[in-house]
Amino acid sequence: MATKIMIFTVMAMMMAMAVRCLDTNNVFNPCSDAKVKSRDGFTFGFAFSSKESFFDKQIQLSPCDRRLALGGTDARLAVFRPKVDELTYLTINRTDFDPVKAGGYMVAFAGRQYAARSIPTFVADKSNIVTSFTLVLEFEEGTLVDLHWKKFGCKSCAERSAICLNHQDCAMPISKCKAGGGSVDCKISVQLAFSGTDKALEVLNSWYEVEQFRQYSLLGLYQDISGMVMGP
């Protein structure tokens, strides 16, 4: 029995090493540049703050830019490392995280040379919270060049007992959330997909797959990655 356990342990270690070897990206800082291939891990972040705090002299800067004063506010940061071109749901699972206190808006970001960042998107105010987002990471030859929020309108709001904001987002009234005394789990989740090409010029297809899955409601095929929100 001891021999079998030892063999199993060695095999498990070899499998773990093989999985790590498939990941050729050794950049783990979201504020550093990385050039990736399909199935590599890729580190990027979400910054939560007020909308105006992401701008300096009316120019939007990356949260990595020291000219932004995010460190002196109630801003919060969440960092993830999904696999490139795998369909993934990211969830923020820290119970003491309050997006309203953080500023109510979210920006996705990564990299230094291109300083890729999304536009600020509304998350929550004292009345409502948007809990479901779709983000597409666009690469050119393995380098992240842009991040896009995708909006799908308000067709599903009624079935979720949500309200429509700006004709594009389904939002849950804070009063229905557990934090507001209700029964709804209002944790934030981001549906993640990739487009463009990796460093081997392989086309990244997961955004196309997201569109197909939404069309046929096959939304149970995603890898789920939970993360914690850290301080500024």
Coordinates of C-alpha atoms in Angstrom, one line a residue, residues 82-229:
P82 CA -6.9 32.9 -16.3
K83 CA -5.7 30.8 -19.1
V84 CA -5.5 32.5 -22.5
D85 CA -8.4 31.6 -24.8
E86 CA -10.3 29.5 -22.2
L87 CA -13.9 30.5 -21.4
T88 CA -13.8 31.7 -17.8
Y89 CA -16.0 33.2 -15.2
L90 CA -14.2 35.4 -12.7
T91 CA -15.9 36.1 -9.3
I92 CA -15.0 38.4 -6.5
N93 CA -15.8 36.5 -3.3
R94 CA -14.6 38.7 -0.5
T95 CA -17.6 39.4 1.8
D96 CA -16.4 42.7 3.1
F97 CA -15.9 44.2 -0.3
D98 CA -18.3 47.1 -1.0
P99 CA -18.1 48.5 -4.6
V100 CA -20.1 51.5 -3.5
K101 CA -17.5 52.5 -0.9
A102 CA -14.7 51.8 -3.4
G103 CA -16.2 54.4 -5.8
G104 CA -18.7 52.5 -7.9
Y105 CA -16.8 52.0 -11.1
M106 CA -14.4 49.3 -12.5
V107 CA -11.5 49.4 -14.9
A108 CA -9.8 46.3 -16.3
F109 CA -6.1 46.7 -17.0
A110 CA -2.7 45.1 -17.8
G111 CA 0.7 45.9 -19.2
R112 CA 3.1 48.8 -19.2
Q113 CA 4.1 49.7 -22.8
Y114 CA 0.6 49.7 -24.2
A115 CA -0.9 50.3 -20.7
A116 CA -4.1 48.6 -21.9
R117 CA -7.2 49.5 -19.9
S118 CA -10.9 49.3 -20.4
I119 CA -13.2 52.3 -20.1
P120 CA -14.6 52.7 -16.6
T121 CA -17.9 50.8 -16.3
F122 CA -20.6 51.3 -13.7
V123 CA -20.8 48.7 -10.9
A124 CA -22.9 50.1 -8.1
D125 CA -24.3 53.1 -6.3
K126 CA -26.5 53.4 -3.2
S127 CA -29.5 52.1 -5.1
N128 CA -28.4 49.5 -7.6
I129 CA -25.6 47.1 -8.4
V130 CA -24.6 45.4 -11.7
T131 CA -23.3 41.9 -10.9
S132 CA -22.7 40.4 -14.3
F133 CA -20.2 41.7 -16.9
T134 CA -18.6 40.4 -20.1
L135 CA -15.0 41.4 -20.9
V136 CA -13.0 40.7 -24.1
L137 CA -9.2 40.8 -24.0
E138 CA -7.8 41.7 -27.4
F139 CA -4.3 40.5 -28.3
E140 CA -2.0 41.2 -31.3
E141 CA 0.8 38.6 -31.7
G142 CA 0.5 37.7 -28.0
T143 CA 0.5 41.3 -26.6
L144 CA -2.6 42.7 -25.0
V145 CA -3.6 45.8 -26.8
D146 CA -7.2 46.5 -25.6
L147 CA -10.0 45.4 -23.2
H148 CA -13.6 45.8 -24.2
W149 CA -16.8 45.6 -22.1
K150 CA -19.5 43.9 -24.1
K151 CA -23.2 44.9 -23.5
F152 CA -26.1 42.7 -24.4
G153 CA -29.1 44.9 -23.5
C154 CA -31.9 44.3 -21.0
K155 CA -33.8 41.4 -22.4
S156 CA -33.0 39.1 -19.5
C157 CA -33.7 41.7 -16.7
A158 CA -37.3 40.8 -16.1
E159 CA -36.6 37.1 -15.6
R160 CA -33.8 38.0 -13.1
S161 CA -36.1 40.5 -11.2
A162 CA -33.6 43.2 -12.2
I163 CA -34.0 46.6 -13.6
C164 CA -32.6 48.1 -16.8
L165 CA -30.0 50.8 -16.6
N166 CA -29.2 53.0 -19.6
H167 CA -30.8 50.4 -21.9
Q168 CA -27.8 48.1 -21.6
D169 CA -27.2 46.8 -18.1
C170 CA -29.4 44.6 -15.8
A171 CA -29.0 45.9 -12.2
M172 CA -30.2 44.5 -8.9
P173 CA -31.7 46.9 -6.3
I174 CA -29.4 46.9 -3.3
S175 CA -32.4 46.2 -1.1
K176 CA -32.7 42.8 -2.6
C177 CA -29.1 41.9 -1.9
K178 CA -28.0 40.0 1.2
A179 CA -25.9 43.0 2.2
G180 CA -29.0 45.1 2.1
G181 CA -31.2 42.7 4.0
G182 CA -32.5 40.8 1.0
S183 CA -31.9 37.2 -0.2
V184 CA -29.9 37.7 -3.5
D185 CA -26.2 36.9 -3.7
C186 CA -24.9 40.1 -5.3
K187 CA -21.3 39.1 -5.8
I188 CA -19.7 40.5 -8.9
S189 CA -18.8 38.1 -11.8
V190 CA -17.1 38.7 -15.1
Q191 CA -17.5 36.5 -18.1
L192 CA -14.1 36.5 -19.8
A193 CA -13.2 35.9 -23.5
F194 CA -10.3 36.5 -25.8
S195 CA -9.8 37.7 -29.4
G196 CA -7.0 38.5 -31.8
T197 CA -3.8 36.4 -32.2
D198 CA -1.2 34.9 -29.8
K199 CA 2.6 35.1 -30.1
A200 CA 2.5 32.1 -32.6
L201 CA -0.1 34.0 -34.6
E202 CA -2.7 31.4 -33.6
V203 CA -6.2 32.9 -33.7
L204 CA -7.9 33.3 -30.3
N205 CA -11.5 32.0 -30.7
S206 CA -13.2 32.2 -27.3
W207 CA -15.1 35.4 -28.0
Y208 CA -16.7 33.7 -30.9
E209 CA -17.6 30.8 -28.6
V210 CA -19.1 33.2 -26.1
E211 CA -21.4 34.6 -28.8
Q212 CA -22.5 31.1 -29.8
F213 CA -23.0 30.0 -26.2
R214 CA -25.2 33.1 -25.5
Q215 CA -27.2 32.3 -28.6
Y216 CA -27.9 28.7 -27.4
S217 CA -27.8 29.3 -23.7
L218 CA -24.9 26.9 -23.1
L219 CA -23.5 28.9 -20.2
G220 CA -22.5 26.0 -18.0
L221 CA -19.2 25.3 -19.8
Y222 CA -17.0 27.9 -18.2
Q223 CA -14.1 27.5 -15.9
D224 CA -14.7 29.5 -12.6
I225 CA -12.0 31.5 -11.0
S226 CA -12.7 33.2 -7.7
G227 CA -10.6 36.1 -6.5
M228 CA -10.2 38.3 -3.5
V229 CA -10.1 42.1 -3.5

